[in-house]
Short mmCIF file of N, CA and C in Angstrom, two decimals:
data_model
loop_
_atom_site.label_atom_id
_atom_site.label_comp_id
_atom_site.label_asym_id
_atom_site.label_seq_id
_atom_site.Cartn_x
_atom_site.Cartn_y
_atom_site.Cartn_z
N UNK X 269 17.74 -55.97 120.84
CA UNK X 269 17.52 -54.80 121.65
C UNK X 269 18.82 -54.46 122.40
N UNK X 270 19.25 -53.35 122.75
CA UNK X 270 20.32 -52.63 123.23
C UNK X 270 20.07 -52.33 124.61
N UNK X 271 21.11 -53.05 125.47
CA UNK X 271 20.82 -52.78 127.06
C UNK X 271 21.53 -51.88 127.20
N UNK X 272 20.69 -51.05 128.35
CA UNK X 272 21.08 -49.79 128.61
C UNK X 272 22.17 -49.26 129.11
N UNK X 273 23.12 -50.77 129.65
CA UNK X 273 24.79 -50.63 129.87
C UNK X 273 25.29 -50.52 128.81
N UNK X 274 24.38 -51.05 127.58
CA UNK X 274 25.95 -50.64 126.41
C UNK X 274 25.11 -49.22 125.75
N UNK X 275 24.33 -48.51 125.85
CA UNK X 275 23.76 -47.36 125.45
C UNK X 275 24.48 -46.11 126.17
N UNK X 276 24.39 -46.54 128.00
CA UNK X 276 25.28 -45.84 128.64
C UNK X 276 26.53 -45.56 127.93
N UNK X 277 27.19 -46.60 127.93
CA UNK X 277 28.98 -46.55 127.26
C UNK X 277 29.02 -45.66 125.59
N UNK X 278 28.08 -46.11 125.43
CA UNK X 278 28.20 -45.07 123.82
C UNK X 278 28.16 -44.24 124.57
N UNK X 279 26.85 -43.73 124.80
CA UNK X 279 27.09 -42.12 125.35
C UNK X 279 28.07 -41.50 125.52
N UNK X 280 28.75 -42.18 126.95
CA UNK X 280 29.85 -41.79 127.79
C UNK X 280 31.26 -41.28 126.34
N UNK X 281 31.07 -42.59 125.69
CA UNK X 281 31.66 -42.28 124.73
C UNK X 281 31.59 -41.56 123.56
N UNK X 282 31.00 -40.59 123.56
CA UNK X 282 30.36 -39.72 122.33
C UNK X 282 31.16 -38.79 121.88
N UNK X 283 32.67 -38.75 121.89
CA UNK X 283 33.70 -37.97 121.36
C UNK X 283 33.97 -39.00 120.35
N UNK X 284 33.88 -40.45 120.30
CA UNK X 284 34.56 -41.28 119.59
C UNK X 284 33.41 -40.94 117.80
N UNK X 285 32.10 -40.80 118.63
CA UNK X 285 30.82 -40.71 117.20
C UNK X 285 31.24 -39.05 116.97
N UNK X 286 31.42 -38.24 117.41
CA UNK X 286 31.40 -37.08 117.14
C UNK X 286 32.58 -36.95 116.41
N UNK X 287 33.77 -37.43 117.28
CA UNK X 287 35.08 -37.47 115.75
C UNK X 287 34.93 -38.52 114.56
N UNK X 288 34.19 -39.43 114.92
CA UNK X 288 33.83 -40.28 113.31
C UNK X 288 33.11 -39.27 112.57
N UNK X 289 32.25 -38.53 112.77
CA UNK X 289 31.19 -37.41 112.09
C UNK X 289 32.16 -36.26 111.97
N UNK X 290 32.52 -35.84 112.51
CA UNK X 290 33.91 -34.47 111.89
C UNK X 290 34.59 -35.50 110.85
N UNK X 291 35.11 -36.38 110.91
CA UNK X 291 35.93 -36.95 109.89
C UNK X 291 35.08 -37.18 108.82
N UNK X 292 34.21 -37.02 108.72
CA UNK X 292 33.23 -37.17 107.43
C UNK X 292 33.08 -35.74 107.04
N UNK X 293 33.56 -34.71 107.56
CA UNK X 293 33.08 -33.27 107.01
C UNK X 293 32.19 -32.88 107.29
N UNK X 294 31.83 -33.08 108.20
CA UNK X 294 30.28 -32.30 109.18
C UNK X 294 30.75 -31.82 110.40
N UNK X 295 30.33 -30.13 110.10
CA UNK X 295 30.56 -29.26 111.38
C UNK X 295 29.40 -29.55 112.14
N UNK X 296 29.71 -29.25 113.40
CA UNK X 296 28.57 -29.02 114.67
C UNK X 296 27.30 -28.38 114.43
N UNK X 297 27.52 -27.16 113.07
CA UNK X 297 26.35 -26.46 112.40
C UNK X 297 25.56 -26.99 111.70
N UNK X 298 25.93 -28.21 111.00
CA UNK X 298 25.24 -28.83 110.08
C UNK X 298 23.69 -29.32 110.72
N UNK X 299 22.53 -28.88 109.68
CA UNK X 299 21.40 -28.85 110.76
C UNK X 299 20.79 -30.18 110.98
N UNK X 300 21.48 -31.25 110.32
CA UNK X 300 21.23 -32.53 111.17
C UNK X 300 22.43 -32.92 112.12
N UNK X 301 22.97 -32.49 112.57
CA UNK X 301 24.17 -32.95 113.24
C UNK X 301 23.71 -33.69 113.91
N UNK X 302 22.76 -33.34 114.84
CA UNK X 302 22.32 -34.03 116.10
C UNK X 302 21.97 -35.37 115.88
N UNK X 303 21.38 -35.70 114.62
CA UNK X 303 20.60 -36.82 114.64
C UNK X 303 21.79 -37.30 113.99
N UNK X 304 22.66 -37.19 112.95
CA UNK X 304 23.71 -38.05 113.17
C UNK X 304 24.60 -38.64 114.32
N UNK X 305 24.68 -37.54 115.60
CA UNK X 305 25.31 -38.22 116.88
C UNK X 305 24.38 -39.22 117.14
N UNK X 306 22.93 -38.60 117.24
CA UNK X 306 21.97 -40.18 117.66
C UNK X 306 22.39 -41.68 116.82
N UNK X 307 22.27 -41.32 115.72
CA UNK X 307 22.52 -42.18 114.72
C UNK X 307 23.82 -43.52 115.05
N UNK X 308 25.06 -42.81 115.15
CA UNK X 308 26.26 -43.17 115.55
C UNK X 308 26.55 -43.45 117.17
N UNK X 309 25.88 -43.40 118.11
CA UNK X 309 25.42 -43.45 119.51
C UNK X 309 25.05 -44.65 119.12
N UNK X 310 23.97 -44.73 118.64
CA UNK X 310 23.00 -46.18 118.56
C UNK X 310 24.02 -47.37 117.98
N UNK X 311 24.48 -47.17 116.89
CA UNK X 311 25.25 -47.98 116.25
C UNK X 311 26.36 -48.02 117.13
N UNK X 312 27.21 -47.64 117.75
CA UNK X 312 28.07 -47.53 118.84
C UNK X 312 27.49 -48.72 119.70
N UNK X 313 26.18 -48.52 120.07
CA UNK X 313 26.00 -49.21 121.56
C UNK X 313 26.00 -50.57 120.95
N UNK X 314 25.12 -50.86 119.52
CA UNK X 314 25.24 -52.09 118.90
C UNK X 314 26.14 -53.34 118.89
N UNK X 315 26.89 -52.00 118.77
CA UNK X 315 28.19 -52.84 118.46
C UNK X 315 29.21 -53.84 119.63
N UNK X 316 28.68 -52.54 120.37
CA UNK X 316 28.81 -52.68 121.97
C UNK X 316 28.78 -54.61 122.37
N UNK X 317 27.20 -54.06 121.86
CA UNK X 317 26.51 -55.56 122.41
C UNK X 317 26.98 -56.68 121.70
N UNK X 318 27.34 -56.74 120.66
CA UNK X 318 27.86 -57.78 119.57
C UNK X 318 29.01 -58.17 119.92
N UNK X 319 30.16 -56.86 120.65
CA UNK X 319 31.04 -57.52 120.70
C UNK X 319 31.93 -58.34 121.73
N UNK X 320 31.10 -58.39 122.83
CA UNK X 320 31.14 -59.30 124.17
C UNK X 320 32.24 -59.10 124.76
N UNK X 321 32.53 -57.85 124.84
CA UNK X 321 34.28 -57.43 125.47
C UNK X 321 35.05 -57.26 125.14
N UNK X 322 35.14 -57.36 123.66
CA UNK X 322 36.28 -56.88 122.72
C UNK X 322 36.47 -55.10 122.69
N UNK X 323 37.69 -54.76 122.21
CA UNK X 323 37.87 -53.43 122.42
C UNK X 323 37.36 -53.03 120.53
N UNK X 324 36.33 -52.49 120.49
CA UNK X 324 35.92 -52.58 119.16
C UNK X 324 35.57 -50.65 118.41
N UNK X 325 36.77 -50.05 119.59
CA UNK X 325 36.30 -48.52 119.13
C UNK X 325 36.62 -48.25 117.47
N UNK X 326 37.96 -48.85 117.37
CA UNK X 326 38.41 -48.51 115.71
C UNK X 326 37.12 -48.74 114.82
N UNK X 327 36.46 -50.34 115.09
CA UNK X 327 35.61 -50.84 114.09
C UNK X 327 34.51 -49.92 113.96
N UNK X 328 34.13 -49.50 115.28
CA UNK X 328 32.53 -48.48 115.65
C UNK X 328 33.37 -47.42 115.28
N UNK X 329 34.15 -46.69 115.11
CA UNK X 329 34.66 -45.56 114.60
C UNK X 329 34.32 -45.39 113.02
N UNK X 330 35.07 -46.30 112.05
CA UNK X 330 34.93 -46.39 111.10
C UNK X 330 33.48 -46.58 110.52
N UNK X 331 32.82 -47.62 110.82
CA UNK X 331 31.05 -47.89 110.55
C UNK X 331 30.35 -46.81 110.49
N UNK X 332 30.55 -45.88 111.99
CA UNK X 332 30.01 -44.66 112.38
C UNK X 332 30.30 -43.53 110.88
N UNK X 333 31.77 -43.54 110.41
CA UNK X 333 32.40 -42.61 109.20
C UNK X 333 31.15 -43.15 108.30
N UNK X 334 31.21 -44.81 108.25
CA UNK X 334 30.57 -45.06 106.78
C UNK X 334 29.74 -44.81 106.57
N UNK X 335 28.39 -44.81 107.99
CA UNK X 335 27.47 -44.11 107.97
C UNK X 335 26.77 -42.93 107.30
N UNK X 336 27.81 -42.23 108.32
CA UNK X 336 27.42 -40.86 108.00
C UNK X 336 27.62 -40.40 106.54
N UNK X 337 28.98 -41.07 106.51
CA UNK X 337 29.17 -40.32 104.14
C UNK X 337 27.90 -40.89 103.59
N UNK X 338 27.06 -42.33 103.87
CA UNK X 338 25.78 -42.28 103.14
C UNK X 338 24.92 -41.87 103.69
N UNK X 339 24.94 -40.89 104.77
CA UNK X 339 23.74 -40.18 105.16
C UNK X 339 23.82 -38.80 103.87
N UNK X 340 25.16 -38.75 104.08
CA UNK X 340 25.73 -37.03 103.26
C UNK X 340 24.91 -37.55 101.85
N UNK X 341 25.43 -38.51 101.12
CA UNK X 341 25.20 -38.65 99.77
C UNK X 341 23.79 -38.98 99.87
N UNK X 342 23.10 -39.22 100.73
CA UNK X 342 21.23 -40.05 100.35
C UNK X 342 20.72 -38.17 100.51
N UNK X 343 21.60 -37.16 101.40
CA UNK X 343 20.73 -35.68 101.24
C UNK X 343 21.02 -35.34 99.85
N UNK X 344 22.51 -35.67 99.35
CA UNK X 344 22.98 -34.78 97.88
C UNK X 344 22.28 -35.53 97.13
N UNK X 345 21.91 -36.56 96.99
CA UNK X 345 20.82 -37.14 95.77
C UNK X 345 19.52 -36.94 96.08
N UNK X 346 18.87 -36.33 97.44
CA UNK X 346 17.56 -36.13 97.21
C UNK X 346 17.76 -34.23 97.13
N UNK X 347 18.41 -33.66 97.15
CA UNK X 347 18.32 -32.25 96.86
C UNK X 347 19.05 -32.18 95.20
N UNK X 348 20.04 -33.29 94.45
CA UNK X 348 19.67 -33.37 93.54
C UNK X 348 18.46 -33.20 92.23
N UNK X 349 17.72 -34.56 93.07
CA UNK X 349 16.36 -34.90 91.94
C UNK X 349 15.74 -33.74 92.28
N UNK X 350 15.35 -33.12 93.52
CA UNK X 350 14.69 -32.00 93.75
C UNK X 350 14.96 -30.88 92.71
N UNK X 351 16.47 -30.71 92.83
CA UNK X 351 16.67 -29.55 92.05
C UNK X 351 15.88 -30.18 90.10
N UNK X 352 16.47 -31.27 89.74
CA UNK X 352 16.05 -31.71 88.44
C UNK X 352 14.48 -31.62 88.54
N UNK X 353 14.00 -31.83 89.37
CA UNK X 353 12.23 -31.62 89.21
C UNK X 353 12.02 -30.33 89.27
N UNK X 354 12.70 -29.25 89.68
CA UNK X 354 12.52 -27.86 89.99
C UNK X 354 12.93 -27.63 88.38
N UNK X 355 13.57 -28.03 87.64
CA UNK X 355 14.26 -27.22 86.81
C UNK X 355 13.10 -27.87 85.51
N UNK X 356 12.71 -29.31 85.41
CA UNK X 356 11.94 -29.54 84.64
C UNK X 356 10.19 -28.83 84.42
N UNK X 357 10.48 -28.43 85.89
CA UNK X 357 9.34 -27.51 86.11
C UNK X 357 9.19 -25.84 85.50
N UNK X 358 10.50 -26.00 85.28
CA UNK X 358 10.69 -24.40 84.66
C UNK X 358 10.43 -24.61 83.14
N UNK X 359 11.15 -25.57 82.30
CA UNK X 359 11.13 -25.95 81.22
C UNK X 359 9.79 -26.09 81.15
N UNK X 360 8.86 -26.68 81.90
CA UNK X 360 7.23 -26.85 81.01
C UNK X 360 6.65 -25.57 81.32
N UNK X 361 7.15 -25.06 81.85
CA UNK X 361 6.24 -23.58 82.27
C UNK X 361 6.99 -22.48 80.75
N UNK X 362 8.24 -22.64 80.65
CA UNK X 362 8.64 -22.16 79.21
C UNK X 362 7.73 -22.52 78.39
N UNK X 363 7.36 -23.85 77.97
CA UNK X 363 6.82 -24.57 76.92
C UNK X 363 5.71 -23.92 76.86
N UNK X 364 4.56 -24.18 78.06
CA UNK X 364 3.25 -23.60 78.25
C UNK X 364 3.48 -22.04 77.40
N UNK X 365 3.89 -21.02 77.68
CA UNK X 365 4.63 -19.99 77.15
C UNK X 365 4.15 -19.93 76.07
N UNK X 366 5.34 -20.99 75.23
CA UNK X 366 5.57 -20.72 73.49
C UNK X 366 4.34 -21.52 73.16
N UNK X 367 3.30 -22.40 73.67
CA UNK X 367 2.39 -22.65 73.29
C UNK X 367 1.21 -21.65 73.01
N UNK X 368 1.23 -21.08 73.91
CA UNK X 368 0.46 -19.41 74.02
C UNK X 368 0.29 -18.59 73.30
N UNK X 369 1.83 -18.07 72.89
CA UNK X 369 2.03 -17.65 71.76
C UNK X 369 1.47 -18.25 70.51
N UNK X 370 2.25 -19.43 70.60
CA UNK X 370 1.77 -20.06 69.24
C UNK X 370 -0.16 -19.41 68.72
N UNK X 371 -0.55 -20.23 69.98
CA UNK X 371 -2.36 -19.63 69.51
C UNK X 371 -2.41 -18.21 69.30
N UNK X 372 -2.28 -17.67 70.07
CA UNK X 372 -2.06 -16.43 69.74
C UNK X 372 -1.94 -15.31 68.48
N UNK X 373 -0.76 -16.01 68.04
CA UNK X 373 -0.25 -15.67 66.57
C UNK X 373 -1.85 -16.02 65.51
N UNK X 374 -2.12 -17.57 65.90
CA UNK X 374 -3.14 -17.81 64.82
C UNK X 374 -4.43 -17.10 65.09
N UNK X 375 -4.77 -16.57 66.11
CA UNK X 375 -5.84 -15.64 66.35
C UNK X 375 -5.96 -14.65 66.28
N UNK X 376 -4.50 -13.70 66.18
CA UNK X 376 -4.03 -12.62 65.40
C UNK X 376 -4.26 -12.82 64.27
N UNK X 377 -4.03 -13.91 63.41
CA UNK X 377 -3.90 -14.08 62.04
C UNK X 377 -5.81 -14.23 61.31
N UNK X 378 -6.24 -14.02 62.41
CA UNK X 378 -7.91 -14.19 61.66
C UNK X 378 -8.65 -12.50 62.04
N UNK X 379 -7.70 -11.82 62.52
CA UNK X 379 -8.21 -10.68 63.39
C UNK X 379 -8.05 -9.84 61.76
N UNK X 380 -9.38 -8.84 61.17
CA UNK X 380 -9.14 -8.12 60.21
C UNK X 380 -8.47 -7.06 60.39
N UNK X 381 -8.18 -6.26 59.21
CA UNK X 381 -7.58 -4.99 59.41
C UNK X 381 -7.62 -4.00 60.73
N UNK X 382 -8.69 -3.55 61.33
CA UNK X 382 -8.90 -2.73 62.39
C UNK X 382 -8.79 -3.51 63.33
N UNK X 383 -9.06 -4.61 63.39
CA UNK X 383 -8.59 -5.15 65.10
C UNK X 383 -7.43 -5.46 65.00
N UNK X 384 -6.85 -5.99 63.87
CA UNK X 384 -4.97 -6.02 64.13
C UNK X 384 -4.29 -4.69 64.34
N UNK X 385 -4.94 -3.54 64.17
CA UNK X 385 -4.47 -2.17 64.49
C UNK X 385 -4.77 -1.87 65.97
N UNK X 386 -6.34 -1.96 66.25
CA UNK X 386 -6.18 -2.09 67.73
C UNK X 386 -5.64 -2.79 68.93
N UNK X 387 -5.53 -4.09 68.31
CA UNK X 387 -4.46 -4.92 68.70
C UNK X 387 -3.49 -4.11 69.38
N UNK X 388 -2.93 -4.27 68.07
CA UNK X 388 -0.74 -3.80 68.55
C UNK X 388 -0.91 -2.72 68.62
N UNK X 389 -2.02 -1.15 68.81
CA UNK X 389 -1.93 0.13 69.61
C UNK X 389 -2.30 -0.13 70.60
N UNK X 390 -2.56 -1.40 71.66
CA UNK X 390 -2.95 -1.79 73.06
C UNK X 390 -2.20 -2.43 73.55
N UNK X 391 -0.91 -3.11 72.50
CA UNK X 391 0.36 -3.79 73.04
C UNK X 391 1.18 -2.98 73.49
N UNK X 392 1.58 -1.75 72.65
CA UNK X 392 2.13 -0.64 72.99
C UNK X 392 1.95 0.40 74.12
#
């Protein structure tokens, strides 16, 4: 658990998580920003506590970077698969389609003379 003197000091220190998070390529706009400062705050104070007086900003600087690039890459691989399930979703809805057709054709193909005429003068 994280005492609230080393939670304080992250805080206080929250230019150090905010420039680890710009150095990863995340503007202030980005619509998780916030919860990455939380993110890097917390881990900040952690570190805090672990390191019993050592001056440990470089190390919590960097961790904070490493963080955040696998926060970036765990969104680009789930808006990835998303997109691949979106797109496989298009492909069976094609398929469904040419299946349609398919029957289609063979129920055309039993339709006699006058209903294949009324047919395709009702397609038109």
């Amino acid at each position: 658990m994280i005492k609230e003197e080393s939670f304080i000091k992250a805080w206080e220190n929250k230019r150090l998580v905010c420039g680890a998070i710009k150095a990863a390529g995340v503007r202030k706009d980005y619509q998780e920003y916030a919860d990455l400062v939380q993110d890097g705050v917390l881990i900040y104070a952690g570190m805090l506590e672990k390191s019993q007086g050592q001056n440990i900003d470089r190390l919590a600087f960097k961790k904070i970077l490493w963080h955040t690039l696998d926060e970036l890459r765990k969104v680009q691989r789930r808006e990835e698969r998303s997109e691949e399930i979106n797109n496989e979703l298009e492909l069976n809805k094609e398929k469904i389609e040419w299946d349609n057709l398919i029957i289609l054709k063979d129920k055309v193909e039993e339709l006699n003379g006058i209903e294949k005429l009324v047919f395709f003068e009702h397609l038109l």
